């Protein structure tokens, strides 16, 4: 199915993200992870691009997307373009189609130093190429706190408009820890003429190393309440895990109550954490989606 149909069927969609293992020794564990995540019955699961290589034959994204579909959940395959040539991209699209995957999150991807850039240097260009080929529903990424390479928020919103014009049918945000950033961004996106459903990307922080890495990579701001939590519990791994789950739960409940169209949980391949959050938010989701008391 096309993921855009989900937003016609539900007030608030729930989805997960997983990533392929970096080493072949992790392949068996990722399938156990998929078993547990699919049992939670999300509306779809996205698979990040690569880790197993960027060639047509060895890209694990295709394999895992097919495995998700075989488990009865709709897959969303990430596809990046910055370091891929035309032949590789078209080959991956063919493989995804053969695997029954119909939804693609089109991304530029991170530049690799010394690698030759491909013919498509921006996500909207990749979307346009996929749209010309046909056969796929397109999803785009967006950035509540502005893309790190954008000169200013206005340029970032203009880029978002280009994704909409290129054929994106819904958007997924980069992770954030301050819901006010999301609300401000969503309002500005609507004013700028972006009218696609926007899923809020939430990452439960369950260890100190995770937050240090995430802030370095994406530059998400740390609100005072979150900083106090990290400082209070950083010496106790179990307490930090529980506090991180509680914080993510509070974020999600607030978002659902404010009318967010979807929640996308960055699971970090941790089904136990995803399960606890799903248990915490189940009644709120049921309520807005018509499965619980009004």
Short mmCIF file of C-alpha atoms in Angstrom, two decimals:
data_model
loop_
_atom_site.label_atom_id
_atom_site.label_comp_id
_atom_site.label_asym_id
_atom_site.label_seq_id
_atom_site.Cartn_x
_atom_site.Cartn_y
_atom_site.Cartn_z
CA UNK A 1 0.00 0.00 0.00
CA UNK A 2 1.02 3.62 -0.38
CA UNK A 3 1.79 5.12 3.01
CA UNK A 4 -0.12 8.27 2.10
CA UNK A 5 -3.32 6.21 2.43
CA UNK A 6 -2.61 5.71 6.14
CA UNK A 7 -3.15 9.39 6.83
CA UNK A 8 -6.63 9.12 5.34
CA UNK A 9 -7.42 6.17 7.60
CA UNK A 10 -5.98 7.37 10.93
CA UNK A 11 -5.72 10.59 12.88
CA UNK A 12 -2.24 9.61 14.10
CA UNK A 13 0.05 7.09 12.41
CA UNK A 14 2.72 5.15 14.36
CA UNK A 15 5.95 3.98 12.74
CA UNK A 16 9.44 2.76 13.64
CA UNK A 17 12.93 3.09 12.18
CA UNK A 18 15.55 0.33 12.14
CA UNK A 19 19.02 0.21 10.62
CA UNK A 20 20.97 -2.64 8.99
CA UNK A 21 23.85 -4.12 11.01
CA UNK A 22 27.33 -2.88 10.17
CA UNK A 23 28.78 -6.39 10.38
CA UNK A 24 27.53 -9.65 8.94
CA UNK A 25 27.55 -11.11 12.45
CA UNK A 26 24.64 -8.84 13.31
CA UNK A 27 22.30 -10.08 10.59
CA UNK A 28 20.74 -12.80 12.75
CA UNK A 29 20.00 -10.37 15.58
CA UNK A 30 18.31 -7.84 13.29
CA UNK A 31 15.81 -10.49 12.22
CA UNK A 32 14.96 -11.15 15.87
CA UNK A 33 14.56 -7.41 16.30
CA UNK A 34 12.18 -7.29 13.33
CA UNK A 35 10.13 -10.13 14.80
CA UNK A 36 9.65 -8.20 18.04
CA UNK A 37 8.99 -4.83 16.40
CA UNK A 38 6.50 -6.21 13.89
CA UNK A 39 4.62 -7.87 16.76
CA UNK A 40 3.91 -4.35 18.09
CA UNK A 41 1.87 -3.72 14.91
CA UNK A 42 3.19 -0.34 13.78
CA UNK A 43 1.70 1.15 10.64
CA UNK A 44 5.07 0.86 8.91
CA UNK A 45 8.78 0.37 9.60
CA UNK A 46 11.50 2.30 7.80
CA UNK A 47 14.94 0.85 7.06
CA UNK A 48 17.94 3.14 6.78
CA UNK A 49 20.22 2.93 3.77
CA UNK A 50 23.29 0.78 3.55
CA UNK A 51 25.74 -0.38 6.20
CA UNK A 52 26.02 -3.56 4.14
CA UNK A 53 27.33 -1.58 1.17
CA UNK A 54 25.90 0.69 -1.47
CA UNK A 55 26.02 -1.67 -4.42
CA UNK A 56 22.98 -3.29 -5.96
CA UNK A 57 23.82 -6.81 -4.78
CA UNK A 58 24.95 -6.19 -1.23
CA UNK A 59 22.61 -3.52 0.07
CA UNK A 60 20.83 -4.87 3.14
CA UNK A 61 18.13 -2.23 2.98
CA UNK A 62 16.37 -4.16 0.24
CA UNK A 63 16.66 -7.45 2.11
CA UNK A 64 15.35 -6.06 5.39
CA UNK A 65 12.52 -4.15 3.70
CA UNK A 66 11.43 -7.42 2.12
CA UNK A 67 11.65 -9.16 5.50
CA UNK A 68 9.43 -6.51 7.10
CA UNK A 69 6.86 -6.96 4.36
CA UNK A 70 6.97 -10.73 4.84
CA UNK A 71 6.09 -10.15 8.51
CA UNK A 72 2.91 -8.31 7.58
CA UNK A 73 4.10 -4.72 8.10
CA UNK A 74 4.52 -2.14 5.35
CA UNK A 75 8.20 -1.23 4.78
CA UNK A 76 9.63 2.18 3.94
CA UNK A 77 13.08 1.91 2.35
CA UNK A 78 15.53 4.78 2.72
CA UNK A 79 17.44 5.63 -0.46
CA UNK A 80 20.30 8.13 -0.71
CA UNK A 81 21.75 9.64 -3.84
CA UNK A 82 24.82 11.77 -3.16
CA UNK A 83 27.40 9.00 -3.64
CA UNK A 84 25.44 6.72 -6.00
CA UNK A 85 25.62 6.62 -9.78
CA UNK A 86 22.61 6.24 -12.05
CA UNK A 87 23.13 2.52 -12.64
CA UNK A 88 23.31 1.75 -8.93
CA UNK A 89 20.20 3.78 -8.14
CA UNK A 90 18.14 2.22 -10.91
CA UNK A 91 19.34 -1.23 -9.88
CA UNK A 92 18.25 -0.64 -6.30
CA UNK A 93 14.85 0.58 -7.48
CA UNK A 94 14.45 -2.58 -9.53
CA UNK A 95 15.33 -4.75 -6.54
CA UNK A 96 12.96 -2.88 -4.25
CA UNK A 97 10.15 -3.29 -6.75
CA UNK A 98 10.89 -7.01 -7.07
CA UNK A 99 10.74 -7.29 -3.26
CA UNK A 100 7.28 -5.70 -3.23
CA UNK A 101 8.48 -2.46 -1.63
CA UNK A 102 6.40 0.49 -2.79
CA UNK A 103 7.47 3.31 -0.47
CA UNK A 104 10.79 5.16 -0.48
CA UNK A 105 12.21 7.82 1.84
CA UNK A 106 14.34 9.79 -0.61
CA UNK A 107 17.39 11.44 0.97
CA UNK A 108 20.51 13.17 -0.19
CA UNK A 109 22.67 11.25 2.27
CA UNK A 110 25.94 12.20 3.93
CA UNK A 111 28.88 13.17 1.79
CA UNK A 112 31.78 10.72 1.94
CA UNK A 113 35.17 12.39 1.77
CA UNK A 114 37.01 11.41 -1.40
CA UNK A 115 33.97 9.72 -2.95
CA UNK A 116 32.71 10.83 -6.34
CA UNK A 117 29.32 12.51 -6.20
CA UNK A 118 26.49 11.04 -8.23
CA UNK A 119 24.25 12.84 -10.73
CA UNK A 120 21.66 13.72 -8.06
CA UNK A 121 22.88 16.03 -5.32
CA UNK A 122 19.65 16.86 -3.52
CA UNK A 123 16.72 14.82 -2.25
CA UNK A 124 14.21 16.59 -4.51
CA UNK A 125 16.31 15.65 -7.55
CA UNK A 126 16.25 12.01 -6.47
CA UNK A 127 12.48 12.23 -5.99
CA UNK A 128 12.03 13.66 -9.48
CA UNK A 129 14.06 10.79 -10.95
CA UNK A 130 12.09 8.15 -9.05
CA UNK A 131 8.83 9.82 -10.06
CA UNK A 132 9.86 9.68 -13.73
CA UNK A 133 10.57 5.98 -13.37
CA UNK A 134 7.29 5.41 -11.55
CA UNK A 135 6.15 2.63 -9.26
CA UNK A 136 6.87 4.19 -5.86
CA UNK A 137 5.27 6.42 -3.25
CA UNK A 138 7.73 9.08 -2.07
CA UNK A 139 8.40 10.32 1.47
CA UNK A 140 10.65 13.22 2.45
CA UNK A 141 12.68 14.27 5.49
CA UNK A 142 12.32 17.59 7.27
CA UNK A 143 14.18 19.41 10.01
CA UNK A 144 12.38 21.21 12.87
CA UNK A 145 15.60 22.94 13.92
CA UNK A 146 16.77 23.58 10.34
CA UNK A 147 19.11 21.40 8.28
CA UNK A 148 22.69 21.82 9.46
CA UNK A 149 23.82 22.94 5.98
CA UNK A 150 20.94 25.34 5.28
CA UNK A 151 21.99 29.01 5.47
CA UNK A 152 18.77 29.90 7.31
CA UNK A 153 15.27 28.51 8.05
CA UNK A 154 13.75 30.27 5.02
CA UNK A 155 16.04 28.39 2.62
CA UNK A 156 15.25 25.18 4.47
CA UNK A 157 11.51 25.72 3.98
CA UNK A 158 12.08 26.47 0.30
CA UNK A 159 13.87 23.14 -0.01
CA UNK A 160 10.91 21.49 1.68
CA UNK A 161 8.58 23.01 -0.89
CA UNK A 162 10.77 21.51 -3.61
CA UNK A 163 10.30 18.07 -2.08
CA UNK A 164 6.55 18.56 -2.05
CA UNK A 165 6.61 19.68 -5.69
CA UNK A 166 8.82 16.69 -6.60
CA UNK A 167 6.15 14.27 -5.41
CA UNK A 168 6.59 13.66 -1.68
CA UNK A 169 3.31 12.58 -0.07
CA UNK A 170 4.31 12.90 3.58
CA UNK A 171 7.25 14.04 5.70
CA UNK A 172 9.20 12.63 8.66
CA UNK A 173 11.13 14.96 10.93
CA UNK A 174 14.61 14.61 12.26
CA UNK A 175 14.58 13.83 15.98
CA UNK A 176 14.00 16.64 18.45
CA UNK A 177 13.69 16.91 22.23
CA UNK A 178 11.73 20.16 22.51
CA UNK A 179 8.17 19.94 21.19
CA UNK A 180 8.03 23.71 20.82
CA UNK A 181 10.58 23.38 18.01
CA UNK A 182 8.22 21.01 16.21
CA UNK A 183 5.14 23.18 16.67
CA UNK A 184 6.95 26.31 15.45
CA UNK A 185 8.33 24.44 12.45
CA UNK A 186 4.98 22.90 11.51
CA UNK A 187 3.27 26.30 11.63
CA UNK A 188 5.96 27.89 9.45
CA UNK A 189 5.80 24.99 6.99
CA UNK A 190 2.05 25.50 6.56
CA UNK A 191 2.53 29.24 6.05
CA UNK A 192 5.20 28.43 3.44
CA UNK A 193 2.69 26.30 1.53
CA UNK A 194 3.78 22.84 2.68
CA UNK A 195 0.56 20.92 3.28
CA UNK A 196 1.80 17.34 3.57
CA UNK A 197 1.24 15.23 6.70
CA UNK A 198 4.22 15.57 9.04
CA UNK A 199 5.34 12.74 11.32
CA UNK A 200 7.25 13.74 14.43
CA UNK A 201 10.53 11.86 14.85
CA UNK A 202 11.17 10.84 18.46
CA UNK A 203 14.28 9.11 19.78
CA UNK A 204 14.19 7.70 23.32
CA UNK A 205 17.57 8.42 24.90
CA UNK A 206 18.50 5.44 27.04
CA UNK A 207 22.25 5.88 27.55
CA UNK A 208 24.74 8.75 27.84
CA UNK A 209 26.81 7.75 24.80
CA UNK A 210 23.69 7.91 22.66
CA UNK A 211 22.93 11.54 23.48
CA UNK A 212 26.53 12.64 22.94
CA UNK A 213 26.59 11.02 19.51
CA UNK A 214 23.18 12.29 18.44
CA UNK A 215 23.84 15.89 19.38
CA UNK A 216 27.14 15.78 17.51
CA UNK A 217 25.53 14.33 14.37
CA UNK A 218 22.32 16.32 14.09
CA UNK A 219 22.66 19.27 16.44
CA UNK A 220 19.33 18.78 18.21
CA UNK A 221 18.94 21.31 21.01
CA UNK A 222 18.73 20.10 24.60
CA UNK A 223 15.95 21.82 26.60
CA UNK A 224 16.69 22.53 30.29
CA UNK A 225 14.29 19.84 31.53
CA UNK A 226 16.02 17.21 29.41
CA UNK A 227 19.47 18.43 30.47
CA UNK A 228 18.49 18.15 34.14
CA UNK A 229 17.30 14.60 33.58
CA UNK A 230 20.58 13.62 31.93
CA UNK A 231 22.62 15.22 34.70
CA UNK A 232 20.54 13.61 37.45
CA UNK A 233 20.65 10.04 36.13
CA UNK A 234 23.84 9.81 34.05
CA UNK A 235 25.57 7.74 36.73
CA UNK A 236 22.83 5.10 36.87
CA UNK A 237 22.24 3.33 33.51
CA UNK A 238 18.93 1.74 34.57
CA UNK A 239 17.56 5.03 35.91
CA UNK A 240 18.68 6.90 32.78
CA UNK A 241 16.97 4.31 30.57
CA UNK A 242 13.71 4.60 32.50
CA UNK A 243 13.92 8.40 32.52
CA UNK A 244 14.62 8.47 28.78
CA UNK A 245 11.57 6.30 28.09
CA UNK A 246 9.45 8.51 30.34
CA UNK A 247 10.67 11.68 28.61
CA UNK A 248 9.95 10.27 25.14
CA UNK A 249 6.52 9.12 26.32
CA UNK A 250 5.73 12.59 27.65
CA UNK A 251 6.82 14.12 24.34
CA UNK A 252 4.61 11.74 22.36
CA UNK A 253 1.52 12.17 24.54
CA UNK A 254 1.85 15.94 24.22
CA UNK A 255 2.21 15.66 20.43
CA UNK A 256 -0.78 13.33 20.08
CA UNK A 257 -2.88 15.61 22.25
CA UNK A 258 -1.90 18.55 20.04
CA UNK A 259 -3.02 16.83 16.85
CA UNK A 260 0.23 15.52 15.36
CA UNK A 261 -0.43 13.39 12.28
CA UNK A 262 2.15 10.73 13.06
CA UNK A 263 4.82 9.52 15.48
CA UNK A 264 8.01 7.99 14.06
CA UNK A 265 10.11 6.28 16.75
CA UNK A 266 13.84 5.96 16.13
CA UNK A 267 14.17 2.59 17.85
CA UNK A 268 17.96 2.19 17.58
CA UNK A 269 17.10 -1.49 17.01
CA UNK A 270 15.96 -1.79 20.62
CA UNK A 271 12.57 -3.53 20.65
CA UNK A 272 12.35 -3.57 24.46
CA UNK A 273 12.37 0.23 24.58
CA UNK A 274 9.92 0.46 21.67
CA UNK A 275 7.58 -1.96 23.44
CA UNK A 276 7.53 0.06 26.66
CA UNK A 277 6.77 3.26 24.79
CA UNK A 278 4.00 1.59 22.79
CA UNK A 279 2.45 0.36 26.02
CA UNK A 280 2.65 3.87 27.47
CA UNK A 281 0.98 5.58 24.51
CA UNK A 282 -1.52 2.88 23.51
CA UNK A 283 -4.60 4.45 25.09
CA UNK A 284 -3.82 7.89 23.65
CA UNK A 285 -3.42 6.45 20.15
CA UNK A 286 -6.58 4.37 20.51
CA UNK A 287 -8.50 7.44 21.63
CA UNK A 288 -7.58 9.65 18.66
CA UNK A 289 -7.83 6.80 16.14
CA UNK A 290 -11.30 5.76 17.25
CA UNK A 291 -10.34 2.63 19.16
CA UNK A 292 -10.96 3.99 22.63
CA UNK A 293 -13.22 6.27 24.57
CA UNK A 294 -13.83 9.67 23.03
#
